[in-house]
XYZ file of C-alpha atoms in Angstrom:
120
model
C 15.659 -8.419 -24.801
C 15.645 -11.913 -26.185
C 12.663 -14.069 -27.106
C 12.637 -17.580 -25.680
C 10.972 -19.614 -28.440
C 9.873 -22.497 -26.214
C 8.198 -20.179 -23.719
C 6.650 -18.193 -26.578
C 5.048 -21.353 -27.979
C 3.748 -22.283 -24.527
C 2.340 -18.751 -24.108
C 0.582 -19.072 -27.473
C -1.010 -22.380 -26.486
C -2.144 -20.896 -23.151
C -3.663 -17.924 -24.994
C -5.533 -20.246 -27.356
C -6.851 -22.266 -24.419
C -7.931 -19.059 -22.648
C -9.794 -17.950 -25.777
C -11.497 -21.349 -25.995
C -12.473 -21.148 -22.324
C -13.961 -17.678 -22.841
C -15.864 -18.990 -25.861
C -17.422 -21.747 -23.714
C -18.759 -19.441 -20.977
C -22.545 -19.398 -21.235
C -23.931 -15.909 -21.284
C -23.696 -13.192 -23.850
C -23.901 -15.030 -27.147
C -24.023 -11.799 -29.132
C -20.399 -10.894 -28.448
C -18.975 -14.374 -27.777
C -16.568 -14.213 -30.737
C -15.391 -10.748 -29.709
C -14.696 -11.750 -26.098
C -12.874 -14.920 -27.147
C -10.709 -13.098 -29.700
C -9.977 -10.136 -27.444
C -9.226 -12.373 -24.476
C -6.875 -14.502 -26.543
C -4.993 -11.488 -27.893
C -4.707 -9.845 -24.475
C -3.543 -13.107 -22.907
C -0.975 -13.694 -25.644
C 0.488 -10.177 -25.487
C 0.732 -10.046 -21.700
C 2.159 -13.562 -21.385
C 4.733 -12.999 -24.134
C 6.078 -9.849 -22.522
C 5.707 -11.242 -19.003
C 7.144 -14.728 -19.464
C 8.373 -15.251 -23.023
C 11.068 -12.570 -23.157
C 14.336 -12.402 -21.209
C 15.318 -8.830 -20.368
C 18.865 -7.486 -20.072
C 18.125 -5.456 -16.941
C 16.778 -7.629 -14.139
C 15.139 -4.687 -12.333
C 13.211 -3.542 -15.384
C 12.430 -7.168 -16.228
C 10.790 -7.675 -12.841
C 8.759 -4.485 -13.283
C 7.611 -5.608 -16.734
C 6.658 -9.053 -15.427
C 4.620 -7.568 -12.574
C 2.903 -5.142 -14.962
C 2.188 -7.949 -17.429
C 0.726 -10.331 -14.877
C -1.382 -7.571 -13.269
C -2.734 -6.655 -16.702
C -3.373 -10.330 -17.428
C -5.507 -10.726 -14.297
C -7.367 -7.475 -14.998
C -7.939 -8.559 -18.591
C -9.166 -12.043 -17.705
C -11.551 -10.619 -15.093
C -12.816 -8.058 -17.600
C -13.345 -10.717 -20.267
C -15.187 -13.056 -17.905
C -17.517 -10.217 -16.859
C -18.235 -9.380 -20.482
C -18.738 -13.060 -21.304
C -21.245 -13.556 -18.485
C -23.347 -10.455 -19.078
C -24.820 -9.037 -22.249
C -22.929 -5.842 -23.112
C -22.659 -4.206 -26.504
C -19.760 -5.136 -28.757
C -18.733 -1.479 -29.119
C -18.435 -1.124 -25.334
C -16.307 -4.256 -25.185
C -13.996 -3.089 -27.968
C -13.519 0.347 -26.390
C -12.744 -0.976 -22.901
C -10.519 -3.807 -24.174
C -8.594 -1.401 -26.405
C -8.116 1.011 -23.498
C -6.745 -1.764 -21.275
C -4.374 -2.952 -24.006
C -3.221 0.562 -24.979
C -2.507 1.601 -21.374
C -0.548 -1.629 -20.914
C 1.454 -1.045 -24.104
C 2.111 2.589 -23.132
C 3.497 1.564 -19.732
C 5.459 -1.269 -21.338
C 7.009 1.124 -23.861
C 8.020 3.471 -21.053
C 9.630 0.653 -19.077
C 11.567 -0.673 -22.064
C 12.645 2.889 -22.894
C 14.048 3.269 -19.388
C 15.965 0.016 -19.804
C 17.503 1.255 -23.070
C 18.486 4.729 -21.856
C 19.756 3.713 -18.421
C 21.139 0.172 -18.582
C 22.662 0.392 -15.075
C 19.370 0.350 -13.178
């Protein structure tokens, strides 16, 4: 795995813009800061692993990119729903953490496969 610095910077800017867009959605003002921060972090993590890193194994790299982009779309949809409607902050944190932890668990498994079996 190798980080592409230019793509990483672009991913960071996209994540900041996504957080700003989530902040501007009119709706639940009580957890606006939480949705913007959580959406920015989720966008940054999924874009970095999906676009910003070059993988040694092309097969595993494709699987990681598909997983990352699917999680990105799920996360953005989740954040927009929470931004539009008034949910509790605790509910948001629990669901956002579950989405991120399941993503990181699957990502760890995929990168572990790439390290143990480099021929696939």
